[in-house]
mmCIF file of C-alpha atoms in Angstrom:
data_model
loop_
_atom_site.group_PDB
_atom_site.id
_atom_site.type_symbol
_atom_site.label_atom_id
_atom_site.label_comp_id
_atom_site.label_asym_id
_atom_site.label_seq_id
_atom_site.Cartn_x
_atom_site.Cartn_y
_atom_site.Cartn_z
ATOM 1 C CA UNK A 20 13.656 69.418 46.222
ATOM 2 C CA UNK A 21 9.875 68.919 45.965
ATOM 3 C CA UNK A 22 9.837 71.029 42.800
ATOM 4 C CA UNK A 23 12.276 68.568 41.180
ATOM 5 C CA UNK A 24 9.937 65.612 41.643
ATOM 6 C CA UNK A 25 7.754 64.587 38.670
ATOM 7 C CA UNK A 26 3.994 64.725 39.156
ATOM 8 C CA UNK A 27 1.730 61.682 39.286
ATOM 9 C CA UNK A 28 0.881 61.866 35.578
ATOM 10 C CA UNK A 29 4.567 61.982 34.678
ATOM 11 C CA UNK A 30 5.290 59.031 36.968
ATOM 12 C CA UNK A 31 2.555 56.980 35.264
ATOM 13 C CA UNK A 32 4.074 57.752 31.884
ATOM 14 C CA UNK A 33 7.559 56.848 33.104
ATOM 15 C CA UNK A 34 6.324 53.585 34.659
ATOM 16 C CA UNK A 35 4.421 52.494 31.538
ATOM 17 C CA UNK A 36 7.264 53.392 29.171
ATOM 18 C CA UNK A 37 9.819 51.580 31.330
ATOM 19 C CA UNK A 38 7.618 48.519 31.755
ATOM 20 C CA UNK A 39 6.912 48.167 28.044
ATOM 21 C CA UNK A 40 10.243 49.558 26.814
ATOM 22 C CA UNK A 41 8.152 50.797 23.940
ATOM 23 C CA UNK A 42 6.611 54.261 23.679
ATOM 24 C CA UNK A 43 3.868 53.110 21.310
ATOM 25 C CA UNK A 44 2.592 50.385 23.669
ATOM 26 C CA UNK A 45 2.851 52.769 26.613
ATOM 27 C CA UNK A 46 0.859 55.335 24.649
ATOM 28 C CA UNK A 47 -1.883 52.795 23.883
ATOM 29 C CA UNK A 48 -2.159 51.943 27.573
ATOM 30 C CA UNK A 49 -2.286 55.581 28.677
ATOM 31 C CA UNK A 50 -4.529 56.875 25.901
ATOM 32 C CA UNK A 51 -1.817 59.152 24.509
ATOM 33 C CA UNK A 52 0.124 59.410 21.285
ATOM 34 C CA UNK A 53 3.684 58.002 21.107
ATOM 35 C CA UNK A 54 4.909 61.549 20.499
ATOM 36 C CA UNK A 55 3.218 62.714 23.723
ATOM 37 C CA UNK A 56 4.857 59.909 25.693
ATOM 38 C CA UNK A 57 8.260 60.753 24.214
ATOM 39 C CA UNK A 58 7.716 64.435 25.032
ATOM 40 C CA UNK A 59 6.756 63.706 28.650
ATOM 41 C CA UNK A 60 9.799 61.479 29.143
ATOM 42 C CA UNK A 61 12.020 64.225 27.744
ATOM 43 C CA UNK A 62 10.438 66.723 30.132
ATOM 44 C CA UNK A 63 11.167 64.443 33.104
ATOM 45 C CA UNK A 64 14.757 64.002 31.982
ATOM 46 C CA UNK A 65 15.190 67.749 31.578
ATOM 47 C CA UNK A 66 13.549 68.420 34.940
ATOM 48 C CA UNK A 67 15.802 65.977 36.777
ATOM 49 C CA UNK A 68 18.930 66.491 34.710
ATOM 50 C CA UNK A 69 19.147 62.745 34.092
ATOM 51 C CA UNK A 70 19.091 60.443 31.080
ATOM 52 C CA UNK A 71 16.495 57.755 31.806
ATOM 53 C CA UNK A 72 16.364 55.959 28.454
ATOM 54 C CA UNK A 73 18.901 55.257 25.754
ATOM 55 C CA UNK A 74 17.279 55.413 22.355
ATOM 56 C CA UNK A 75 18.177 53.833 19.041
ATOM 57 C CA UNK A 76 16.259 53.813 15.780
ATOM 58 C CA UNK A 77 14.549 50.561 16.824
ATOM 59 C CA UNK A 78 14.678 50.165 20.605
ATOM 60 C CA UNK A 79 14.768 51.985 23.919
ATOM 61 C CA UNK A 80 16.508 50.809 27.063
ATOM 62 C CA UNK A 81 16.576 52.004 30.642
ATOM 63 C CA UNK A 82 19.741 53.568 31.927
ATOM 64 C CA UNK A 83 20.914 52.767 35.438
ATOM 65 C CA UNK A 84 19.269 55.978 36.653
ATOM 66 C CA UNK A 85 16.122 55.076 34.733
ATOM 67 C CA UNK A 86 15.965 51.698 36.459
ATOM 68 C CA UNK A 87 16.220 53.339 39.878
ATOM 69 C CA UNK A 88 13.384 55.746 39.078
ATOM 70 C CA UNK A 89 11.254 53.021 37.436
ATOM 71 C CA UNK A 90 11.402 50.927 40.619
ATOM 72 C CA UNK A 91 10.613 53.958 42.759
ATOM 73 C CA UNK A 92 7.737 55.057 40.493
ATOM 74 C CA UNK A 93 6.229 51.557 40.599
ATOM 75 C CA UNK A 94 6.339 51.527 44.405
ATOM 76 C CA UNK A 95 5.019 55.074 44.706
ATOM 77 C CA UNK A 96 2.073 54.503 42.355
ATOM 78 C CA UNK A 97 1.202 51.256 44.110
ATOM 79 C CA UNK A 98 1.300 52.923 47.528
ATOM 80 C CA UNK A 99 -0.796 55.834 46.285
ATOM 81 C CA UNK A 100 -3.313 53.472 44.681
ATOM 82 C CA UNK A 101 -3.764 51.559 47.928
ATOM 83 C CA UNK A 102 -4.171 54.782 49.881
ATOM 84 C CA UNK A 103 -6.819 56.058 47.450
ATOM 85 C CA UNK A 104 -8.732 52.764 47.789
ATOM 86 C CA UNK A 105 -8.697 53.014 51.592
ATOM 87 C CA UNK A 106 -9.772 56.653 51.422
ATOM 88 C CA UNK A 107 -12.681 55.825 49.104
ATOM 89 C CA UNK A 108 -13.897 53.059 51.392
ATOM 90 C CA UNK A 109 -13.612 55.314 54.429
ATOM 91 C CA UNK A 110 -15.442 58.173 52.721
ATOM 92 C CA UNK A 111 -18.445 56.097 51.637
ATOM 93 C CA UNK A 112 -19.125 54.914 55.187
ATOM 94 C CA UNK A 113 -20.371 51.576 56.505
ATOM 95 C CA UNK A 114 -23.812 51.341 54.906
ATOM 96 C CA UNK A 115 -22.528 50.601 51.378
ATOM 97 C CA UNK A 116 -21.194 47.204 50.278
ATOM 98 C CA UNK A 117 -19.483 47.055 46.896
ATOM 99 C CA UNK A 118 -19.367 43.635 45.210
ATOM 100 C CA UNK A 119 -17.205 42.666 42.248
ATOM 101 C CA UNK A 120 -18.354 39.785 40.034
ATOM 102 C CA UNK A 121 -18.550 38.699 36.410
ATOM 103 C CA UNK A 122 -21.462 39.468 34.114
ATOM 104 C CA UNK A 123 -22.684 35.889 33.825
ATOM 105 C CA UNK A 124 -22.932 35.315 37.561
ATOM 106 C CA UNK A 125 -24.555 38.713 37.985
ATOM 107 C CA UNK A 126 -27.272 38.314 35.346
ATOM 108 C CA UNK A 127 -27.922 34.585 35.586
ATOM 109 C CA UNK A 128 -27.791 34.101 39.332
ATOM 110 C CA UNK A 129 -27.321 37.026 41.706
ATOM 111 C CA UNK A 130 -29.627 39.685 40.247
ATOM 112 C CA UNK A 131 -32.552 37.277 40.317
ATOM 113 C CA UNK A 132 -32.151 36.871 44.071
ATOM 114 C CA UNK A 133 -30.690 40.100 45.358
ATOM 115 C CA UNK A 134 -34.050 41.724 46.174
ATOM 116 C CA UNK A 135 -34.418 39.131 48.918
ATOM 117 C CA UNK A 136 -31.210 40.384 50.532
ATOM 118 C CA UNK A 137 -32.396 43.975 50.276
ATOM 119 C CA UNK A 138 -35.664 43.053 52.027
ATOM 120 C CA UNK A 139 -33.786 41.283 54.805
ATOM 121 C CA UNK A 140 -31.082 43.945 55.244
ATOM 122 C CA UNK A 141 -32.535 47.316 54.178
ATOM 123 C CA UNK A 142 -29.760 49.150 55.992
ATOM 124 C CA UNK A 143 -27.077 47.841 53.596
ATOM 125 C CA UNK A 144 -26.866 49.360 50.132
ATOM 126 C CA UNK A 145 -25.376 47.095 47.472
ATOM 127 C CA UNK A 146 -23.393 48.341 44.499
ATOM 128 C CA UNK A 147 -21.884 46.134 41.826
ATOM 129 C CA UNK A 148 -18.622 46.185 39.908
ATOM 130 C CA UNK A 149 -19.419 43.988 36.887
ATOM 131 C CA UNK A 150 -16.178 42.844 35.318
ATOM 132 C CA UNK A 151 -14.301 39.727 34.255
ATOM 133 C CA UNK A 152 -11.114 41.370 35.525
ATOM 134 C CA UNK A 153 -9.848 40.172 38.890
ATOM 135 C CA UNK A 154 -9.894 43.117 41.278
ATOM 136 C CA UNK A 155 -7.297 43.882 43.929
ATOM 137 C CA UNK A 156 -9.002 44.547 47.264
ATOM 138 C CA UNK A 157 -6.075 46.720 48.357
ATOM 139 C CA UNK A 158 -6.130 48.906 45.244
ATOM 140 C CA UNK A 159 -9.711 48.814 43.945
ATOM 141 C CA UNK A 160 -12.814 50.279 45.548
ATOM 142 C CA UNK A 161 -14.513 46.941 46.262
ATOM 143 C CA UNK A 162 -15.303 45.102 49.510
ATOM 144 C CA UNK A 163 -16.190 41.548 48.518
ATOM 145 C CA UNK A 164 -16.141 39.494 45.318
ATOM 146 C CA UNK A 165 -17.348 36.378 43.573
ATOM 147 C CA UNK A 166 -14.645 34.644 41.548
ATOM 148 C CA UNK A 167 -14.350 31.451 39.583
ATOM 149 C CA UNK A 168 -11.107 29.678 40.404
ATOM 150 C CA UNK A 169 -9.368 27.449 42.917
ATOM 151 C CA UNK A 170 -10.160 29.529 46.002
ATOM 152 C CA UNK A 171 -6.466 29.912 46.821
ATOM 153 C CA UNK A 172 -5.989 33.652 47.112
ATOM 154 C CA UNK A 173 -3.307 34.974 49.506
ATOM 155 C CA UNK A 174 -4.723 37.314 52.115
ATOM 156 C CA UNK A 175 -8.327 36.429 51.279
ATOM 157 C CA UNK A 176 -10.935 34.125 52.767
ATOM 158 C CA UNK A 177 -12.765 32.066 50.131
ATOM 159 C CA UNK A 178 -16.134 30.387 50.755
ATOM 160 C CA UNK A 179 -17.080 27.816 48.127
ATOM 161 C CA UNK A 180 -20.497 28.541 46.647
ATOM 162 C CA UNK A 181 -21.424 25.551 44.503
ATOM 163 C CA UNK A 182 -20.071 22.969 42.118
ATOM 164 C CA UNK A 183 -20.213 23.626 38.394
ATOM 165 C CA UNK A 184 -22.211 20.884 36.702
ATOM 166 C CA UNK A 185 -22.448 21.031 32.931
ATOM 167 C CA UNK A 186 -25.645 19.759 31.313
ATOM 168 C CA UNK A 187 -27.324 20.013 27.865
ATOM 169 C CA UNK A 188 -30.024 22.677 27.434
ATOM 170 C CA UNK A 189 -32.152 23.860 24.532
ATOM 171 C CA UNK A 190 -35.247 25.925 23.883
ATOM 172 C CA UNK A 191 -38.678 24.272 24.153
ATOM 173 C CA UNK A 192 -39.348 25.338 20.548
ATOM 174 C CA UNK A 193 -36.323 23.406 19.300
ATOM 175 C CA UNK A 194 -37.431 20.369 21.262
ATOM 176 C CA UNK A 195 -40.913 20.549 19.732
ATOM 177 C CA UNK A 196 -40.044 21.343 16.127
ATOM 178 C CA UNK A 197 -36.575 19.920 15.548
ATOM 179 C CA UNK A 198 -35.466 16.313 15.078
ATOM 180 C CA UNK A 199 -36.655 14.304 18.103
ATOM 181 C CA UNK A 200 -34.385 13.845 21.090
ATOM 182 C CA UNK A 201 -35.163 10.442 22.531
ATOM 183 C CA UNK A 202 -31.632 9.223 23.169
ATOM 184 C CA UNK A 203 -28.190 10.875 23.173
ATOM 185 C CA UNK A 204 -27.346 9.850 19.611
ATOM 186 C CA UNK A 205 -30.264 11.947 18.408
ATOM 187 C CA UNK A 206 -28.115 14.979 19.262
ATOM 188 C CA UNK A 207 -26.083 14.188 16.132
ATOM 189 C CA UNK A 208 -28.953 15.729 14.147
ATOM 190 C CA UNK A 209 -28.682 19.068 15.940
ATOM 191 C CA UNK A 210 -26.234 21.951 16.132
ATOM 192 C CA UNK A 211 -24.280 21.556 19.352
ATOM 193 C CA UNK A 212 -22.616 24.451 21.182
ATOM 194 C CA UNK A 213 -20.048 24.558 23.966
ATOM 195 C CA UNK A 214 -17.170 26.699 25.214
ATOM 196 C CA UNK A 215 -13.419 26.128 25.242
ATOM 197 C CA UNK A 216 -11.712 26.758 28.572
ATOM 198 C CA UNK A 217 -8.720 25.211 30.280
ATOM 199 C CA UNK A 218 -6.543 26.184 33.196
ATOM 200 C CA UNK A 219 -3.891 24.364 35.214
ATOM 201 C CA UNK A 220 -4.482 21.184 33.241
ATOM 202 C CA UNK A 221 -8.259 21.241 33.785
ATOM 203 C CA UNK A 222 -10.560 21.355 30.737
ATOM 204 C CA UNK A 223 -14.141 22.641 30.868
ATOM 205 C CA UNK A 224 -16.512 19.845 29.791
ATOM 206 C CA UNK A 225 -17.194 19.809 26.055
ATOM 207 C CA UNK A 226 -19.472 17.709 23.865
ATOM 208 C CA UNK A 227 -16.885 14.986 23.321
ATOM 209 C CA UNK A 228 -16.586 14.565 27.086
ATOM 210 C CA UNK A 229 -20.361 14.583 27.547
ATOM 211 C CA UNK A 230 -20.864 11.995 24.820
ATOM 212 C CA UNK A 231 -18.227 9.784 26.410
ATOM 213 C CA UNK A 232 -20.073 10.017 29.737
ATOM 214 C CA UNK A 233 -23.245 9.020 27.877
ATOM 215 C CA UNK A 234 -21.491 5.912 26.521
ATOM 216 C CA UNK A 235 -20.883 7.232 22.998
ATOM 217 C CA UNK A 236 -17.290 6.879 21.799
ATOM 218 C CA UNK A 237 -17.689 7.625 18.064
ATOM 219 C CA UNK A 238 -18.805 11.263 18.325
ATOM 220 C CA UNK A 239 -17.485 13.604 15.611
ATOM 221 C CA UNK A 240 -17.124 17.067 17.124
ATOM 222 C CA UNK A 241 -16.132 18.790 13.876
ATOM 223 C CA UNK A 242 -19.629 20.267 13.495
ATOM 224 C CA UNK A 243 -19.911 21.730 16.978
ATOM 225 C CA UNK A 244 -19.981 25.494 17.501
ATOM 226 C CA UNK A 245 -17.395 26.791 19.938
ATOM 227 C CA UNK A 246 -17.973 30.009 21.881
ATOM 228 C CA UNK A 247 -15.617 32.060 23.972
ATOM 229 C CA UNK A 248 -18.088 32.622 26.811
ATOM 230 C CA UNK A 249 -20.814 30.578 28.459
ATOM 231 C CA UNK A 250 -23.333 33.398 28.066
ATOM 232 C CA UNK A 251 -22.969 33.264 24.259
ATOM 233 C CA UNK A 252 -23.478 29.504 24.203
ATOM 234 C CA UNK A 253 -26.562 29.808 26.411
ATOM 235 C CA UNK A 254 -27.927 32.591 24.209
ATOM 236 C CA UNK A 255 -27.630 30.302 21.181
ATOM 237 C CA UNK A 256 -29.773 27.798 23.057
ATOM 238 C CA UNK A 257 -32.304 30.451 24.113
ATOM 239 C CA UNK A 258 -32.589 31.600 20.500
ATOM 240 C CA UNK A 259 -33.384 28.044 19.392
ATOM 241 C CA UNK A 260 -30.239 27.765 17.294
ATOM 242 C CA UNK A 261 -28.409 25.031 19.211
ATOM 243 C CA UNK A 262 -28.321 22.558 22.035
ATOM 244 C CA UNK A 263 -25.722 24.000 24.411
ATOM 245 C CA UNK A 264 -23.700 22.633 27.274
ATOM 246 C CA UNK A 265 -24.363 25.016 30.166
ATOM 247 C CA UNK A 266 -23.538 25.408 33.816
ATOM 248 C CA UNK A 267 -26.654 24.170 35.632
ATOM 249 C CA UNK A 268 -26.480 26.824 38.358
ATOM 250 C CA UNK A 269 -26.323 29.594 35.754
ATOM 251 C CA UNK A 270 -29.386 28.386 33.833
ATOM 252 C CA UNK A 271 -31.499 27.095 36.739
ATOM 253 C CA UNK A 272 -33.876 30.053 36.495
ATOM 254 C CA UNK A 273 -34.203 29.728 32.711
ATOM 255 C CA UNK A 274 -35.087 26.075 33.280
ATOM 256 C CA UNK A 275 -37.573 26.692 36.085
ATOM 257 C CA UNK A 276 -39.265 29.492 34.116
ATOM 258 C CA UNK A 277 -39.512 27.447 30.917
ATOM 259 C CA UNK A 278 -37.142 29.378 28.667
ATOM 260 C CA UNK A 279 -34.850 26.362 28.509
ATOM 261 C CA UNK A 280 -35.317 22.644 28.960
ATOM 262 C CA UNK A 281 -32.944 19.758 29.533
ATOM 263 C CA UNK A 282 -33.401 17.154 26.791
ATOM 264 C CA UNK A 283 -31.206 14.803 28.844
ATOM 265 C CA UNK A 284 -30.416 15.084 32.525
ATOM 266 C CA UNK A 285 -26.876 13.758 32.454
ATOM 267 C CA UNK A 286 -24.465 16.321 33.837
ATOM 268 C CA UNK A 287 -20.677 16.401 34.083
ATOM 269 C CA UNK A 288 -18.933 17.927 37.077
ATOM 270 C CA UNK A 289 -16.105 20.360 36.511
ATOM 271 C CA UNK A 290 -12.894 19.336 38.303
ATOM 272 C CA UNK A 291 -13.582 19.809 42.037
ATOM 273 C CA UNK A 292 -10.682 22.188 42.605
ATOM 274 C CA UNK A 293 -12.472 24.815 40.490
ATOM 275 C CA UNK A 294 -15.698 26.516 41.568
ATOM 276 C CA UNK A 295 -17.294 29.872 42.268
ATOM 277 C CA UNK A 296 -16.036 31.352 45.540
ATOM 278 C CA UNK A 297 -17.125 34.269 47.673
ATOM 279 C CA UNK A 298 -13.885 36.094 48.502
ATOM 280 C CA UNK A 299 -13.037 38.912 50.894
ATOM 281 C CA UNK A 300 -9.952 40.181 52.748
ATOM 282 C CA UNK A 301 -8.985 38.403 55.956
ATOM 283 C CA UNK A 302 -8.805 41.802 57.641
ATOM 284 C CA UNK A 303 -12.490 42.419 56.779
ATOM 285 C CA UNK A 304 -13.838 39.064 57.949
ATOM 286 C CA UNK A 305 -15.725 40.615 60.892
ATOM 287 C CA UNK A 306 -17.165 43.521 58.909
ATOM 288 C CA UNK A 307 -20.907 43.390 59.642
ATOM 289 C CA UNK A 308 -21.825 44.078 56.003
ATOM 290 C CA UNK A 309 -19.622 41.240 54.736
ATOM 291 C CA UNK A 310 -20.899 38.844 57.407
ATOM 292 C CA UNK A 311 -24.501 39.660 56.476
ATOM 293 C CA UNK A 312 -23.939 39.173 52.749
ATOM 294 C CA UNK A 313 -21.909 35.994 53.278
ATOM 295 C CA UNK A 314 -24.585 34.431 55.504
ATOM 296 C CA UNK A 315 -27.304 35.337 53.010
ATOM 297 C CA UNK A 316 -25.579 34.051 49.871
ATOM 298 C CA UNK A 317 -24.433 30.801 51.500
ATOM 299 C CA UNK A 318 -28.020 30.188 52.576
ATOM 300 C CA UNK A 319 -29.193 30.832 49.015
ATOM 301 C CA UNK A 320 -26.730 28.452 47.385
ATOM 302 C CA UNK A 321 -27.579 25.686 49.849
ATOM 303 C CA UNK A 322 -31.295 25.770 49.123
ATOM 304 C CA UNK A 323 -32.416 22.428 47.597
ATOM 305 C CA UNK A 324 -32.032 22.193 43.815
ATOM 306 C CA UNK A 325 -32.905 19.420 41.348
ATOM 307 C CA UNK A 326 -30.007 17.000 40.826
ATOM 308 C CA UNK A 327 -28.617 17.804 37.353
ATOM 309 C CA UNK A 328 -26.347 14.740 37.335
ATOM 310 C CA UNK A 329 -29.212 12.240 37.481
ATOM 311 C CA UNK A 330 -29.059 9.847 34.504
ATOM 312 C CA UNK A 331 -32.323 9.860 32.658
ATOM 313 C CA UNK A 332 -33.056 9.867 28.923
ATOM 314 C CA UNK A 333 -36.850 10.225 29.163
ATOM 315 C CA UNK A 334 -37.265 13.071 31.621
ATOM 316 C CA UNK A 335 -39.290 15.162 29.154
#
């Protein structure tokens, strides 16, 4: 009977083809050609003596037998993936802590501070999974993560790190050489950059919202530059090409080291239900490595910082 069972590679092909009901999309996902996917499916059918898909000139559909095997393949691959993750974590021992986080948080906040953790806890080696994809702690080889969201993640503890406060920033060179910035309306003479982001009815602060908070209700946002990521908007400010709305926590070091300045100190808080959270499985809450990293990072985020929401037009 074991010789009749498809191998793992064949199961992955079957699962992808059945999920997409399209050999071309399955091929793109698996890094194969559509012909190779079709050939592998035919091999499985021949091996099992079953018809798994009905094919027409335009579509494919699962047969009843195909549906049974699709469900089983999905469960089997998921179970195997979780087992591999546990095996990887067991094999690398207890001295290594693997952290998943996005590139902006890594470069703008964590990497500037992580040497302090290494000095305090030399027995714990940190490795980083830099990705905007949300990892699955049961399936992926990671121990702890930093995510932006609501903090409501089943099976995970979530410790809130800090609020996201959005404030204008620009390069010192732009402030010196460009049109003067004495009051908020002076921003009309500059290129203004922000990002577009919304989730669950919450919109990330944009220039129209900031101007409204500054008491300006006739702002024309047709000349603003919209970026897909905060790091691109901040880079435009660093390059002297724009005044950008940026997350204060993510640019605090650029501000303190003089690469950026705040022409106005007014900041807008992102809706309180959204923030950066430190997340880790409930089952790992007493893991000494996770406890050490959690205690360290919570201490770091609670260190005193300048208040970016203070209203002041003549700070500089």
